[in-house]
């Protein structure tokens, strides 16, 4: 996706959800997957995240962490709850 | 995957409403209560089958409006999007777009939405509009939404969307009244003609637009409750707690096993007694000879050996359906994902593997919930390693004959520990084989990441659970029953012919093809400590694991479990017994499982891979066990 000037600026202070701990609460800044090993190609990952409701401006909150290695994480996005592995959550920037 | 080709001509055609009843298709995400709505509309008229060429369940039934007009309803597989990702979702897309030559295009789409979570459904409706068929949006579970204080202005929503919107509570009596008010008149008048489909797979830009539009609609027409519902959040705080969560999961699993084994036992005993009685009856009525032997040993014993596992399978599924309806299964997948991920499995493989404790067949069928091909095939390959209930008769027989009834480690029964150990080795081998399975796949074929909805909890409905159980029982009896039945007939032939010569002394099976095969393979099994009698019993044991017990009884010409236990304890060494246990952890001694693997994996290749790897593991495990036992003096 083409990042606008605003999202570029915001992205400077935003952090990937994949690095956030339980209790983190913020606003989604951008969904921009980069090529990862394994899983989907970035375009497909982006589409799937969008379909789950991860869209710029959404409220996100990390509700739970998996019992082993704090992975996967359960994320409240607007009014649904979705589980993702941290690896994929790296594609989601929030602040 | 075919994503473009929107202009391609539909392969199937719409039917003339004058000659054939209208067909409505239910389309919606998994967990939106689509199946409950289907049950409410069609009740007992449901027919469950398969779409041709794929192993996707096809559910169709007849519904009747309050005025008595009949129409057929097809329950299309749950999907979040027409951008299909699994074979199930492809079916939904292809039926709607007329790409399945053997399937008619529905006349009407009933788009089902969970009223408590509209956003995703509104985006799906957005896609469905480009299919060109008339659509009615059904806001299902409206009672739960109202109870939570959600207010949906469905009339205004209908205006914004340009399609009729109705509310429904599929699980309540009278819950469809509002639906009929709108849908029944539609069915009386001719439905609007289908427009050409203009659907193309949305790219990420389209998706952003569609999501924003859905957000806008929700903001405009849904008033969120002043006090948000916190039941799910509170349950999750306990159930997904890093320490309490896994403990609760373990306790649940433990309770489930106890229940499956203890509650099912009386039913299994009754079924067993019933078939024994039937066999005796037939033996009395029909003079002894080939026909009597065929009926009692072939037909009745064959069918009995299948049906006896029905109680365990139903109890397992009762738990699974209850937990699934409640919403716990997604949580179990969440808790187990890391461990399963290490082994190269998806968290979603947890449910299929759990089912495999009852029987690998429903387990392998349940692997359909995994949308990634590689993850699904891996799960299918390892599911037969889970200790299914058919192994139990073999395990209990050998344990009773060779493991002393002593208590160890302060009161634990040694026999129980051995049983537990056999289960543990099964689970461990699942993880190890899944880890190694990656070598079977091309590098390009990747494992899919976990992306899992954690739906709100809701009370399971007795009617839905009962219908689910009924369907699973039917599927099990029909699919497994036919395969096992015919293999039992084949094995009866093998172990009956040629018949013993005049004046023969040994049991008849000793002169049969089965004995010839057994004696032929006996030298191969000799290093495992198996004698030719075991080899002979393993031949009919290919039909189903527990058949080997009957096979051993026939070869040793003893009747009753007690007699067999005594005979085996006298004839085998401890090393042989342990090696046979090790063999049974891995050996693919179940023709129906192999047949189901072949069907579910879509090619014979995977069946052969499963067959070969399991035999190799069984041989190596039994060899090591026997040789070590022999070294220690137990050979």
PDB file of C-alpha atoms in Angstrom, chain A residues 1 22 30-32 36-41 43-57 63-85 88, chain B residues 3 80-81 83 85 117 119 123 127 201-204 207-208 211-212 215 224 233 236-237 240-243 246 334-339 341 345-347 371-372 446-456:
ATOM      1  CA  UNK A   1       0.000   0.000   0.000  1.00  0.00           C
ATOM      2  CA  UNK A  22      -0.228  -7.963  27.272  1.00  0.00           C
ATOM      3  CA  UNK A  30      -0.637   0.703   9.326  1.00  0.00           C
ATOM      4  CA  UNK A  31      -0.803  -2.835   8.037  1.00  0.00           C
ATOM      5  CA  UNK A  32       2.289  -3.287   5.954  1.00  0.00           C
ATOM      6  CA  UNK A  36       8.640 -13.066   5.596  1.00  0.00           C
ATOM      7  CA  UNK A  37       9.973 -16.573   5.631  1.00  0.00           C
ATOM      8  CA  UNK A  38       7.132 -19.065   5.614  1.00  0.00           C
ATOM      9  CA  UNK A  39       3.475 -18.203   5.694  1.00  0.00           C
ATOM     10  CA  UNK A  40       1.934 -16.078   2.996  1.00  0.00           C
ATOM     11  CA  UNK A  41       3.380 -13.624   0.602  1.00  0.00           C
ATOM     12  CA  UNK A  43       0.082  -9.149  -0.218  1.00  0.00           C
ATOM     13  CA  UNK A  44      -1.929 -12.170   0.935  1.00  0.00           C
ATOM     14  CA  UNK A  45      -1.042 -11.558   4.592  1.00  0.00           C
ATOM     15  CA  UNK A  46      -2.177  -7.953   4.232  1.00  0.00           C
ATOM     16  CA  UNK A  47      -5.511  -9.017   2.742  1.00  0.00           C
ATOM     17  CA  UNK A  48      -6.137 -11.581   5.449  1.00  0.00           C
ATOM     18  CA  UNK A  49      -5.313  -9.123   8.219  1.00  0.00           C
ATOM     19  CA  UNK A  50      -7.669  -6.603   6.624  1.00  0.00           C
ATOM     20  CA  UNK A  51     -10.435  -9.195   6.473  1.00  0.00           C
ATOM     21  CA  UNK A  52      -9.973  -9.876  10.173  1.00  0.00           C
ATOM     22  CA  UNK A  53     -10.590  -6.203  10.860  1.00  0.00           C
ATOM     23  CA  UNK A  54      -7.017  -4.902  11.139  1.00  0.00           C
ATOM     24  CA  UNK A  55      -7.513  -1.603   9.383  1.00  0.00           C
ATOM     25  CA  UNK A  56      -5.869   1.762   9.902  1.00  0.00           C
ATOM     26  CA  UNK A  57      -7.575   3.655  12.709  1.00  0.00           C
ATOM     27  CA  UNK A  63      -5.770  -9.212  25.825  1.00  0.00           C
ATOM     28  CA  UNK A  64      -3.851 -12.443  26.300  1.00  0.00           C
ATOM     29  CA  UNK A  65      -0.527 -14.048  25.595  1.00  0.00           C
ATOM     30  CA  UNK A  66      -0.060 -17.756  24.904  1.00  0.00           C
ATOM     31  CA  UNK A  67       1.137 -19.789  27.900  1.00  0.00           C
ATOM     32  CA  UNK A  68       4.345 -20.881  26.178  1.00  0.00           C
ATOM     33  CA  UNK A  69       6.783 -18.202  25.102  1.00  0.00           C
ATOM     34  CA  UNK A  70       4.004 -15.558  25.240  1.00  0.00           C
ATOM     35  CA  UNK A  71       2.955 -16.645  21.772  1.00  0.00           C
ATOM     36  CA  UNK A  72       0.392 -16.427  20.126  1.00  0.00           C
ATOM     37  CA  UNK A  73      -1.392 -13.270  21.237  1.00  0.00           C
ATOM     38  CA  UNK A  74      -5.124 -12.548  21.479  1.00  0.00           C
ATOM     39  CA  UNK A  75      -5.857  -9.102  20.107  1.00  0.00           C
ATOM     40  CA  UNK A  76      -9.055  -7.154  20.586  1.00  0.00           C
ATOM     41  CA  UNK A  77      -9.580  -5.237  17.370  1.00  0.00           C
ATOM     42  CA  UNK A  78     -12.602  -2.938  17.553  1.00  0.00           C
ATOM     43  CA  UNK A  79     -15.234  -5.344  18.922  1.00  0.00           C
ATOM     44  CA  UNK A  80     -13.866  -8.743  17.930  1.00  0.00           C
ATOM     45  CA  UNK A  81     -11.061 -10.866  19.318  1.00  0.00           C
ATOM     46  CA  UNK A  82      -8.515 -12.515  17.046  1.00  0.00           C
ATOM     47  CA  UNK A  83      -5.524 -14.735  17.791  1.00  0.00           C
ATOM     48  CA  UNK A  84      -2.308 -14.230  15.821  1.00  0.00           C
ATOM     49  CA  UNK A  85       1.250 -15.401  16.156  1.00  0.00           C
ATOM     50  CA  UNK A  88       2.475 -12.162  11.713  1.00  0.00           C
TER      51      UNK A  88
ATOM     52  CA  UNK B   3      -9.795 -15.603  -9.316  1.00  0.00           C
ATOM     53  CA  UNK B  80     -15.516 -15.087   5.443  1.00  0.00           C
ATOM     54  CA  UNK B  81     -15.034 -14.126   1.839  1.00  0.00           C
ATOM     55  CA  UNK B  83     -11.748 -15.220  -1.951  1.00  0.00           C
ATOM     56  CA  UNK B  85      -8.800 -20.400   0.723  1.00  0.00           C
ATOM     57  CA  UNK B 117     -20.698  -8.907  15.179  1.00  0.00           C
ATOM     58  CA  UNK B 119     -18.804  -5.870  10.424  1.00  0.00           C
ATOM     59  CA  UNK B 123     -18.221  -6.938   4.021  1.00  0.00           C
ATOM     60  CA  UNK B 127     -18.963  -9.188  -2.142  1.00  0.00           C
ATOM     61  CA  UNK B 201     -11.230 -11.187  -6.119  1.00  0.00           C
ATOM     62  CA  UNK B 202     -10.747  -7.967  -4.155  1.00  0.00           C
ATOM     63  CA  UNK B 203      -7.215  -6.651  -3.716  1.00  0.00           C
ATOM     64  CA  UNK B 204      -6.049  -4.965  -0.533  1.00  0.00           C
ATOM     65  CA  UNK B 207     -10.732  -4.617   1.009  1.00  0.00           C
ATOM     66  CA  UNK B 208      -9.847  -1.361   2.764  1.00  0.00           C
ATOM     67  CA  UNK B 211     -14.034  -2.523   5.484  1.00  0.00           C
ATOM     68  CA  UNK B 212     -14.472   1.238   5.797  1.00  0.00           C
ATOM     69  CA  UNK B 215     -17.557   0.365   9.546  1.00  0.00           C
ATOM     70  CA  UNK B 224     -23.581   0.001  20.887  1.00  0.00           C
ATOM     71  CA  UNK B 233     -13.778 -11.271  28.671  1.00  0.00           C
ATOM     72  CA  UNK B 236     -11.251 -15.664  28.932  1.00  0.00           C
ATOM     73  CA  UNK B 237      -9.315 -14.100  31.777  1.00  0.00           C
ATOM     74  CA  UNK B 240      -6.612 -18.129  28.703  1.00  0.00           C
ATOM     75  CA  UNK B 241      -4.599 -17.425  31.850  1.00  0.00           C
ATOM     76  CA  UNK B 242      -0.995 -18.533  31.277  1.00  0.00           C
ATOM     77  CA  UNK B 243      -1.125 -21.001  34.183  1.00  0.00           C
ATOM     78  CA  UNK B 246      -3.384 -25.099  30.391  1.00  0.00           C
ATOM     79  CA  UNK B 334      -4.863 -20.763  21.092  1.00  0.00           C
ATOM     80  CA  UNK B 335      -3.360 -22.475  24.140  1.00  0.00           C
ATOM     81  CA  UNK B 336      -1.873 -25.361  22.160  1.00  0.00           C
ATOM     82  CA  UNK B 337      -0.646 -23.430  19.127  1.00  0.00           C
ATOM     83  CA  UNK B 338       2.903 -22.894  20.334  1.00  0.00           C
ATOM     84  CA  UNK B 339       3.501 -26.543  21.218  1.00  0.00           C
ATOM     85  CA  UNK B 341       3.643 -25.105  16.020  1.00  0.00           C
ATOM     86  CA  UNK B 345       1.301 -28.386  13.179  1.00  0.00           C
ATOM     87  CA  UNK B 346      -1.323 -25.679  13.195  1.00  0.00           C
ATOM     88  CA  UNK B 347      -3.215 -24.920  16.434  1.00  0.00           C
ATOM     89  CA  UNK B 371      -7.405 -24.347   5.404  1.00  0.00           C
ATOM     90  CA  UNK B 372      -3.732 -24.740   4.536  1.00  0.00           C
ATOM     91  CA  UNK B 446       4.366 -23.388   3.197  1.00  0.00           C
ATOM     92  CA  UNK B 447       2.729 -23.796   6.516  1.00  0.00           C
ATOM     93  CA  UNK B 448       0.048 -21.194   7.164  1.00  0.00           C
ATOM     94  CA  UNK B 449       0.177 -18.823  10.106  1.00  0.00           C
ATOM     95  CA  UNK B 450      -2.428 -19.025  12.835  1.00  0.00           C
ATOM     96  CA  UNK B 451      -5.297 -16.601  12.301  1.00  0.00           C
ATOM     97  CA  UNK B 452      -8.109 -17.486  14.569  1.00  0.00           C
ATOM     98  CA  UNK B 453     -11.347 -15.838  15.578  1.00  0.00           C
ATOM     99  CA  UNK B 454     -12.009 -16.100  19.297  1.00  0.00           C
ATOM    100  CA  UNK B 455     -15.819 -15.902  19.198  1.00  0.00           C
ATOM    101  CA  UNK B 456     -17.953 -14.814  22.142  1.00  0.00           C
TER     102      UNK B 456
END
